[in-house]
mmCIF file of N, CA and C in Angstrom:
data_model
loop_
_atom_site.group_PDB
_atom_site.id
_atom_site.type_symbol
_atom_site.label_atom_id
_atom_site.label_comp_id
_atom_site.label_asym_id
_atom_site.label_seq_id
_atom_site.Cartn_x
_atom_site.Cartn_y
_atom_site.Cartn_z
ATOM 1 N N MET A 231 -16.370 2.128 18.421
ATOM 2 C CA MET A 231 -17.507 1.712 17.707
ATOM 3 C C MET A 231 -18.561 1.069 18.532
ATOM 4 N N ASP A 232 -19.724 1.566 18.378
ATOM 5 C CA ASP A 232 -20.853 1.074 19.225
ATOM 6 C C ASP A 232 -21.777 0.109 18.361
ATOM 7 N N VAL A 233 -21.634 -1.116 18.741
ATOM 8 C CA VAL A 233 -22.376 -2.251 17.949
ATOM 9 C C VAL A 233 -23.244 -2.930 19.046
ATOM 10 N N ASN A 234 -24.655 -2.858 18.792
ATOM 11 C CA ASN A 234 -25.526 -3.597 19.729
ATOM 12 C C ASN A 234 -25.367 -3.127 21.175
ATOM 13 N N GLY A 235 -25.059 -1.876 21.344
ATOM 14 C CA GLY A 235 -24.863 -1.454 22.744
ATOM 15 C C GLY A 235 -23.475 -1.822 23.315
ATOM 16 N N LEU A 236 -22.687 -2.483 22.613
ATOM 17 C CA LEU A 236 -21.298 -2.837 22.998
ATOM 18 C C LEU A 236 -20.283 -1.806 22.485
ATOM 19 N N ILE A 237 -19.526 -1.391 23.383
ATOM 20 C CA ILE A 237 -18.345 -0.610 22.812
ATOM 21 C C ILE A 237 -17.220 -1.506 22.269
ATOM 22 N N THR A 238 -17.070 -1.552 21.108
ATOM 23 C CA THR A 238 -16.024 -2.460 20.540
ATOM 24 C C THR A 238 -14.874 -1.674 19.981
ATOM 25 N N LYS A 239 -13.741 -2.085 20.513
ATOM 26 C CA LYS A 239 -12.459 -1.211 20.099
ATOM 27 C C LYS A 239 -12.085 -1.743 18.720
ATOM 28 N N VAL A 240 -11.853 -0.734 17.970
ATOM 29 C CA VAL A 240 -11.336 -1.037 16.548
ATOM 30 C C VAL A 240 -10.059 -0.297 16.373
ATOM 31 N N THR A 241 -9.065 -1.132 15.969
ATOM 32 C CA THR A 241 -7.749 -0.561 15.690
ATOM 33 C C THR A 241 -7.543 -0.474 14.181
ATOM 34 N N TRP A 242 -7.123 0.534 13.581
ATOM 35 C CA TRP A 242 -7.011 0.793 12.225
ATOM 36 C C TRP A 242 -5.677 1.167 11.804
ATOM 37 N N LYS A 243 -5.053 0.559 10.827
ATOM 38 C CA LYS A 243 -3.714 0.827 10.395
ATOM 39 C C LYS A 243 -3.595 0.578 9.031
ATOM 40 N N ILE A 244 -2.888 1.533 8.257
ATOM 41 C CA ILE A 244 -2.577 1.411 6.828
ATOM 42 C C ILE A 244 -1.114 1.562 6.619
ATOM 43 N N GLU A 245 -0.396 0.637 5.965
ATOM 44 C CA GLU A 245 0.956 0.646 5.721
ATOM 45 C C GLU A 245 1.159 0.449 4.238
ATOM 46 N N VAL A 246 1.898 1.496 3.596
ATOM 47 C CA VAL A 246 2.432 1.253 2.200
ATOM 48 C C VAL A 246 3.708 0.437 2.356
ATOM 49 N N LEU A 247 3.562 -0.666 1.815
ATOM 50 C CA LEU A 247 4.881 -1.657 2.033
ATOM 51 C C LEU A 247 5.873 -1.283 0.824
ATOM 52 N N SER A 248 5.397 -1.012 -0.338
ATOM 53 C CA SER A 248 6.226 -0.657 -1.454
ATOM 54 C C SER A 248 5.425 -0.324 -2.641
ATOM 55 N N ASP A 249 6.146 0.472 -3.575
ATOM 56 C CA ASP A 249 5.600 0.802 -4.881
ATOM 57 C C ASP A 249 6.202 -0.021 -5.884
ATOM 58 N N VAL A 250 5.454 -0.964 -6.538
ATOM 59 C CA VAL A 250 6.084 -1.859 -7.465
ATOM 60 C C VAL A 250 5.446 -1.618 -8.863
ATOM 61 N N GLY A 251 5.604 -0.332 -9.322
ATOM 62 C CA GLY A 251 4.945 0.022 -10.508
ATOM 63 C C GLY A 251 5.385 -0.897 -11.716
ATOM 64 N N SER A 252 4.444 -1.011 -12.609
ATOM 65 C CA SER A 252 4.696 -1.745 -13.891
ATOM 66 C C SER A 252 3.980 -1.066 -15.004
ATOM 67 N N LYS A 253 4.835 -0.235 -15.748
ATOM 68 C CA LYS A 253 4.329 0.548 -16.808
ATOM 69 C C LYS A 253 3.768 -0.345 -17.904
ATOM 70 N N SER A 254 4.361 -1.589 -18.099
ATOM 71 C CA SER A 254 3.839 -2.452 -19.185
ATOM 72 C C SER A 254 2.446 -2.990 -18.862
ATOM 73 N N MET A 255 2.102 -3.107 -17.519
ATOM 74 C CA MET A 255 0.803 -3.499 -17.245
ATOM 75 C C MET A 255 -0.166 -2.312 -16.975
ATOM 76 N N GLY A 256 0.379 -1.145 -17.075
ATOM 77 C CA GLY A 256 -0.529 0.039 -16.871
ATOM 78 C C GLY A 256 -1.001 0.203 -15.377
ATOM 79 N N LEU A 257 -0.102 -0.268 -14.455
ATOM 80 C CA LEU A 257 -0.512 -0.366 -13.049
ATOM 81 C C LEU A 257 0.496 0.506 -12.308
ATOM 82 N N ASN A 258 -0.028 1.254 -11.213
ATOM 83 C CA ASN A 258 0.828 1.889 -10.202
ATOM 84 C C ASN A 258 1.523 0.800 -9.363
ATOM 85 N N GLY A 259 0.780 -0.179 -8.925
ATOM 86 C CA GLY A 259 1.347 -1.260 -8.220
ATOM 87 C C GLY A 259 1.632 -0.870 -6.783
ATOM 88 N N GLN A 260 0.934 -0.202 -6.035
ATOM 89 C CA GLN A 260 1.214 0.167 -4.746
ATOM 90 C C GLN A 260 0.832 -1.016 -3.884
ATOM 91 N N LEU A 261 1.816 -1.629 -3.004
ATOM 92 C CA LEU A 261 1.514 -2.770 -2.208
ATOM 93 C C LEU A 261 1.253 -2.165 -0.740
ATOM 94 N N THR A 262 -0.014 -2.357 -0.370
ATOM 95 C CA THR A 262 -0.462 -1.755 0.954
ATOM 96 C C THR A 262 -1.098 -2.820 1.799
ATOM 97 N N LYS A 263 -0.747 -2.659 3.154
ATOM 98 C CA LYS A 263 -1.268 -3.554 4.042
ATOM 99 C C LYS A 263 -2.201 -2.781 4.895
ATOM 100 N N VAL A 264 -3.401 -3.348 5.023
ATOM 101 C CA VAL A 264 -4.605 -2.674 5.887
ATOM 102 C C VAL A 264 -4.828 -3.645 6.907
ATOM 103 N N THR A 265 -4.783 -3.143 8.276
ATOM 104 C CA THR A 265 -5.031 -4.005 9.371
ATOM 105 C C THR A 265 -6.350 -3.478 10.086
ATOM 106 N N TRP A 266 -7.321 -4.215 10.234
ATOM 107 C CA TRP A 266 -8.535 -3.860 10.903
ATOM 108 C C TRP A 266 -8.753 -4.854 12.141
ATOM 109 N N ARG A 267 -8.494 -4.466 13.367
ATOM 110 C CA ARG A 267 -8.623 -5.300 14.438
ATOM 111 C C ARG A 267 -9.841 -4.862 15.138
ATOM 112 N N ILE A 268 -10.728 -5.937 15.518
ATOM 113 C CA ILE A 268 -12.024 -5.617 16.142
ATOM 114 C C ILE A 268 -12.014 -6.477 17.415
ATOM 115 N N GLU A 269 -11.953 -5.849 18.544
ATOM 116 C CA GLU A 269 -12.046 -6.608 19.893
ATOM 117 C C GLU A 269 -13.498 -6.871 20.142
ATOM 118 N N ASN A 270 -13.763 -7.913 20.835
ATOM 119 C CA ASN A 270 -15.104 -8.483 21.238
ATOM 120 C C ASN A 270 -15.907 -8.810 19.931
ATOM 121 N N PHE A 271 -15.167 -9.315 18.973
ATOM 122 C CA PHE A 271 -15.855 -9.741 17.698
ATOM 123 C C PHE A 271 -16.860 -10.648 17.790
ATOM 124 N N SER A 272 -16.749 -11.639 18.698
ATOM 125 C CA SER A 272 -17.722 -12.725 18.940
ATOM 126 C C SER A 272 -18.986 -12.261 19.498
ATOM 127 N N SER A 273 -18.986 -11.080 20.070
ATOM 128 C CA SER A 273 -20.213 -10.460 20.695
ATOM 129 C C SER A 273 -21.091 -9.767 19.696
ATOM 130 N N ILE A 274 -20.565 -9.512 18.552
ATOM 131 C CA ILE A 274 -21.248 -8.570 17.489
ATOM 132 C C ILE A 274 -22.366 -9.421 16.890
ATOM 133 N N LYS A 275 -23.551 -8.821 16.755
ATOM 134 C CA LYS A 275 -24.740 -9.547 16.288
ATOM 135 C C LYS A 275 -25.350 -8.912 14.968
ATOM 136 N N VAL A 276 -24.705 -7.832 14.506
ATOM 137 C CA VAL A 276 -25.208 -7.195 13.394
ATOM 138 C C VAL A 276 -24.773 -7.928 12.038
ATOM 139 N N LEU A 277 -25.483 -7.715 11.003
ATOM 140 C CA LEU A 277 -25.415 -8.466 9.755
ATOM 141 C C LEU A 277 -24.258 -8.010 8.951
ATOM 142 N N LYS A 278 -23.727 -6.717 9.147
ATOM 143 C CA LYS A 278 -22.783 -6.236 8.290
ATOM 144 C C LYS A 278 -22.025 -5.146 8.992
ATOM 145 N N LEU A 279 -20.581 -5.101 8.907
ATOM 146 C CA LEU A 279 -19.759 -4.046 9.420
ATOM 147 C C LEU A 279 -18.975 -3.507 8.230
ATOM 148 N N CYS A 280 -18.781 -2.213 8.107
ATOM 149 C CA CYS A 280 -17.952 -1.551 7.099
ATOM 150 C C CYS A 280 -16.867 -0.813 7.893
ATOM 151 N N SER A 281 -15.660 -1.069 7.173
ATOM 152 C CA SER A 281 -14.460 -0.310 7.666
ATOM 153 C C SER A 281 -14.468 1.084 7.284
ATOM 154 N N GLU A 282 -13.473 1.828 7.903
ATOM 155 C CA GLU A 282 -13.291 3.202 7.406
ATOM 156 C C GLU A 282 -12.765 3.136 5.880
ATOM 157 N N ASN A 283 -12.969 4.189 5.206
ATOM 158 C CA ASN A 283 -12.537 4.189 3.850
ATOM 159 C C ASN A 283 -10.974 4.350 3.796
ATOM 160 N N PHE A 284 -10.285 3.664 2.754
ATOM 161 C CA PHE A 284 -8.840 3.920 2.602
ATOM 162 C C PHE A 284 -8.530 3.941 1.191
ATOM 163 N N THR A 285 -7.422 4.600 0.857
ATOM 164 C CA THR A 285 -7.065 4.854 -0.588
ATOM 165 C C THR A 285 -5.733 4.076 -0.773
ATOM 166 N N VAL A 286 -5.849 3.417 -2.062
ATOM 167 C CA VAL A 286 -4.643 2.731 -2.488
ATOM 168 C C VAL A 286 -4.573 3.064 -4.064
ATOM 169 N N ASP A 287 -3.510 3.503 -4.551
ATOM 170 C CA ASP A 287 -3.450 4.017 -5.931
ATOM 171 C C ASP A 287 -4.540 4.842 -6.483
ATOM 172 N N ASP A 288 -4.884 5.827 -5.550
ATOM 173 C CA ASP A 288 -5.760 6.881 -5.926
ATOM 174 C C ASP A 288 -7.217 6.318 -5.998
ATOM 175 N N SER A 289 -7.459 5.114 -5.508
ATOM 176 C CA SER A 289 -8.780 4.484 -5.566
ATOM 177 C C SER A 289 -9.244 4.359 -4.016
ATOM 178 N N LYS A 290 -10.481 4.664 -3.813
ATOM 179 C CA LYS A 290 -10.995 4.553 -2.493
ATOM 180 C C LYS A 290 -11.712 3.185 -2.266
ATOM 181 N N TRP A 291 -11.327 2.518 -1.232
ATOM 182 C CA TRP A 291 -11.877 1.218 -0.841
ATOM 183 C C TRP A 291 -12.476 1.190 0.491
ATOM 184 N N GLN A 292 -13.182 -0.005 0.857
ATOM 185 C CA GLN A 292 -13.485 -0.232 2.247
ATOM 186 C C GLN A 292 -13.664 -1.798 2.359
ATOM 187 N N LEU A 293 -13.373 -2.296 3.606
ATOM 188 C CA LEU A 293 -13.656 -3.718 3.918
ATOM 189 C C LEU A 293 -15.007 -3.855 4.366
ATOM 190 N N ILE A 294 -15.717 -4.933 3.990
ATOM 191 C CA ILE A 294 -17.131 -5.118 4.501
ATOM 192 C C ILE A 294 -17.066 -6.614 4.998
ATOM 193 N N ILE A 295 -17.570 -6.847 6.287
ATOM 194 C CA ILE A 295 -17.630 -8.116 6.804
ATOM 195 C C ILE A 295 -19.065 -8.481 7.278
ATOM 196 N N SER A 296 -19.441 -9.717 7.209
ATOM 197 C CA SER A 296 -20.706 -10.031 7.724
ATOM 198 C C SER A 296 -20.548 -11.079 8.689
ATOM 199 N N PRO A 297 -20.458 -10.907 10.065
ATOM 200 C CA PRO A 297 -20.077 -11.815 10.954
ATOM 201 C C PRO A 297 -21.203 -12.692 11.482
ATOM 202 N N GLY A 298 -22.443 -12.442 11.159
ATOM 203 C CA GLY A 298 -23.569 -13.255 11.683
ATOM 204 C C GLY A 298 -24.598 -13.514 10.683
ATOM 205 N N GLY A 299 -25.866 -13.575 11.011
ATOM 206 C CA GLY A 299 -26.771 -13.896 10.002
ATOM 207 C C GLY A 299 -27.407 -15.254 10.165
ATOM 208 N N THR A 300 -27.844 -15.758 8.988
ATOM 209 C CA THR A 300 -28.489 -17.212 9.029
ATOM 210 C C THR A 300 -27.603 -18.336 9.131
ATOM 211 N N ASN A 301 -26.312 -18.136 8.637
ATOM 212 C CA ASN A 301 -25.358 -19.239 8.654
ATOM 213 C C ASN A 301 -24.282 -18.968 9.818
ATOM 214 N N LYS A 302 -24.636 -19.336 10.923
ATOM 215 C CA LYS A 302 -23.795 -19.214 12.214
ATOM 216 C C LYS A 302 -22.585 -20.023 11.936
ATOM 217 N N GLY A 303 -21.429 -19.434 12.253
ATOM 218 C CA GLY A 303 -20.152 -20.143 12.170
ATOM 219 C C GLY A 303 -19.462 -19.738 10.862
ATOM 220 N N PHE A 304 -20.015 -18.894 10.049
ATOM 221 C CA PHE A 304 -19.435 -18.390 8.789
ATOM 222 C C PHE A 304 -19.146 -17.033 8.871
ATOM 223 N N LEU A 305 -18.202 -16.436 8.030
ATOM 224 C CA LEU A 305 -17.802 -15.091 7.991
ATOM 225 C C LEU A 305 -17.551 -14.738 6.590
ATOM 226 N N SER A 306 -18.232 -13.676 6.107
ATOM 227 C CA SER A 306 -18.220 -13.132 4.800
ATOM 228 C C SER A 306 -17.274 -11.983 4.820
ATOM 229 N N ILE A 307 -16.172 -11.778 4.005
ATOM 230 C CA ILE A 307 -15.297 -10.635 3.888
ATOM 231 C C ILE A 307 -15.243 -10.251 2.425
ATOM 232 N N ARG A 308 -15.463 -8.918 2.174
ATOM 233 C CA ARG A 308 -15.430 -8.340 0.900
ATOM 234 C C ARG A 308 -14.665 -7.060 0.819
ATOM 235 N N LEU A 309 -14.045 -6.904 -0.306
ATOM 236 C CA LEU A 309 -13.383 -5.635 -0.633
ATOM 237 C C LEU A 309 -14.331 -4.871 -1.571
ATOM 238 N N GLY A 310 -14.799 -3.537 -1.016
ATOM 239 C CA GLY A 310 -15.795 -2.864 -1.727
ATOM 240 C C GLY A 310 -15.214 -1.531 -2.266
ATOM 241 N N VAL A 311 -15.809 -0.957 -3.204
ATOM 242 C CA VAL A 311 -15.450 0.371 -3.650
ATOM 243 C C VAL A 311 -16.205 1.254 -2.732
ATOM 244 N N ALA A 312 -15.379 2.269 -2.095
ATOM 245 C CA ALA A 312 -15.994 3.150 -1.186
ATOM 246 C C ALA A 312 -16.684 4.266 -2.065
ATOM 247 N N ASP A 313 -17.910 4.558 -1.718
ATOM 248 C CA ASP A 313 -18.697 5.590 -2.409
ATOM 249 C C ASP A 313 -18.841 5.225 -3.906
ATOM 250 N N SER A 314 -19.259 4.017 -4.207
ATOM 251 C CA SER A 314 -19.473 3.582 -5.532
ATOM 252 C C SER A 314 -20.443 4.254 -6.306
ATOM 253 N N ALA A 315 -21.436 4.823 -5.638
ATOM 254 C CA ALA A 315 -22.524 5.570 -6.349
ATOM 255 C C ALA A 315 -21.988 6.842 -7.061
ATOM 256 N N ALA A 316 -20.835 7.445 -6.582
ATOM 257 C CA ALA A 316 -20.172 8.516 -7.127
ATOM 258 C C ALA A 316 -19.188 8.256 -8.163
ATOM 259 N N SER A 317 -18.968 6.937 -8.338
ATOM 260 C CA SER A 317 -18.030 6.502 -9.540
ATOM 261 C C SER A 317 -18.701 6.662 -10.939
ATOM 262 N N ALA A 318 -17.902 7.030 -11.928
ATOM 263 C CA ALA A 318 -18.447 7.105 -13.274
ATOM 264 C C ALA A 318 -18.928 5.750 -13.764
ATOM 265 N N PHE A 319 -19.919 5.900 -14.736
ATOM 266 C CA PHE A 319 -20.521 4.648 -15.280
ATOM 267 C C PHE A 319 -19.356 3.885 -15.963
ATOM 268 N N GLY A 320 -19.208 2.564 -15.749
ATOM 269 C CA GLY A 320 -18.150 1.685 -16.347
ATOM 270 C C GLY A 320 -16.787 1.835 -15.668
ATOM 271 N N TRP A 321 -16.811 2.410 -14.629
ATOM 272 C CA TRP A 321 -15.557 2.614 -13.725
ATOM 273 C C TRP A 321 -15.011 1.149 -13.399
ATOM 274 N N THR A 322 -13.728 0.926 -13.657
ATOM 275 C CA THR A 322 -13.170 -0.393 -13.354
ATOM 276 C C THR A 322 -11.740 -0.163 -12.716
ATOM 277 N N ARG A 323 -11.307 -1.106 -11.882
ATOM 278 C CA ARG A 323 -9.959 -1.120 -11.442
ATOM 279 C C ARG A 323 -9.484 -2.584 -11.197
ATOM 280 N N TYR A 324 -8.259 -2.959 -11.517
ATOM 281 C CA TYR A 324 -7.680 -4.104 -11.185
ATOM 282 C C TYR A 324 -7.109 -4.041 -9.888
ATOM 283 N N ALA A 325 -7.613 -5.080 -9.017
ATOM 284 C CA ALA A 325 -7.026 -5.152 -7.549
ATOM 285 C C ALA A 325 -6.693 -6.459 -7.273
ATOM 286 N N HIS A 326 -5.413 -6.810 -7.001
ATOM 287 C CA HIS A 326 -4.967 -8.043 -6.385
ATOM 288 C C HIS A 326 -4.895 -8.036 -4.946
ATOM 289 N N PHE A 327 -5.670 -8.776 -4.236
ATOM 290 C CA PHE A 327 -5.757 -8.732 -2.782
ATOM 291 C C PHE A 327 -5.933 -10.014 -2.150
ATOM 292 N N GLY A 328 -5.637 -10.055 -0.797
ATOM 293 C CA GLY A 328 -5.877 -11.255 0.013
ATOM 294 C C GLY A 328 -6.259 -10.851 1.332
ATOM 295 N N PHE A 329 -6.814 -11.900 1.991
ATOM 296 C CA PHE A 329 -7.310 -11.603 3.398
ATOM 297 C C PHE A 329 -6.661 -12.532 4.404
ATOM 298 N N ALA A 330 -6.456 -12.151 5.611
ATOM 299 C CA ALA A 330 -6.109 -13.076 6.661
ATOM 300 C C ALA A 330 -6.875 -12.749 7.896
ATOM 301 N N VAL A 331 -7.422 -13.769 8.446
ATOM 302 C CA VAL A 331 -8.274 -13.585 9.587
ATOM 303 C C VAL A 331 -7.690 -14.349 10.768
ATOM 304 N N ILE A 332 -7.265 -13.586 11.825
ATOM 305 C CA ILE A 332 -6.517 -14.008 12.861
ATOM 306 C C ILE A 332 -7.383 -14.300 14.104
ATOM 307 N N ASP A 333 -7.381 -15.535 14.649
ATOM 308 C CA ASP A 333 -8.038 -15.804 15.916
ATOM 309 C C ASP A 333 -7.065 -15.599 16.871
ATOM 310 N N GLN A 334 -7.261 -14.617 17.760
ATOM 311 C CA GLN A 334 -6.216 -14.230 18.783
ATOM 312 C C GLN A 334 -6.137 -15.270 19.943
ATOM 313 N N PHE A 335 -7.117 -16.126 20.057
ATOM 314 C CA PHE A 335 -7.225 -17.105 21.258
ATOM 315 C C PHE A 335 -6.629 -18.420 20.722
ATOM 316 N N ASP A 336 -6.897 -18.785 19.529
ATOM 317 C CA ASP A 336 -6.394 -20.164 19.004
ATOM 318 C C ASP A 336 -5.965 -19.961 17.490
ATOM 319 N N ARG A 337 -4.681 -19.874 17.418
ATOM 320 C CA ARG A 337 -4.039 -19.516 16.044
ATOM 321 C C ARG A 337 -4.307 -20.684 15.015
ATOM 322 N N GLU A 338 -4.731 -21.817 15.509
ATOM 323 C CA GLU A 338 -5.079 -22.997 14.571
ATOM 324 C C GLU A 338 -6.273 -22.509 13.819
ATOM 325 N N ASN A 339 -7.127 -21.734 14.295
ATOM 326 C CA ASN A 339 -8.431 -21.265 13.615
ATOM 327 C C ASN A 339 -8.106 -20.087 12.648
ATOM 328 N N SER A 340 -7.014 -19.662 12.593
ATOM 329 C CA SER A 340 -6.610 -18.470 11.730
ATOM 330 C C SER A 340 -6.557 -18.937 10.269
ATOM 331 N N LYS A 341 -6.980 -18.065 9.384
ATOM 332 C CA LYS A 341 -7.109 -18.457 7.920
ATOM 333 C C LYS A 341 -6.530 -17.346 7.099
ATOM 334 N N THR A 342 -5.825 -17.697 5.974
ATOM 335 C CA THR A 342 -5.287 -16.810 5.081
ATOM 336 C C THR A 342 -5.919 -17.161 3.759
ATOM 337 N N LEU A 343 -6.496 -16.117 3.023
ATOM 338 C CA LEU A 343 -7.198 -16.366 1.756
ATOM 339 C C LEU A 343 -6.595 -15.598 0.585
#
């Protein structure tokens, strides 16, 4: 990935951990782990980075992060619908998700949300 003239190595991995379907809830319940590792992250000066699209339970998603901007020292992470413009009007999905941000130099700074 080329960001601000820097070649930033991105490692991308998707693992389906289990299928925990629940017919009573009307959910397929695929438990998936997505890992997005970005080297030289502290050198990135852009306002927004988008991950590759990935599919869970037949829905396409992407991770969106905002590492810089006006609030230095903050990081915004969002789960977005990939290609939302192509989705039907009123399209909805239930998604239960969490984030973990790992500081490879100081694990004390790592956060799980």
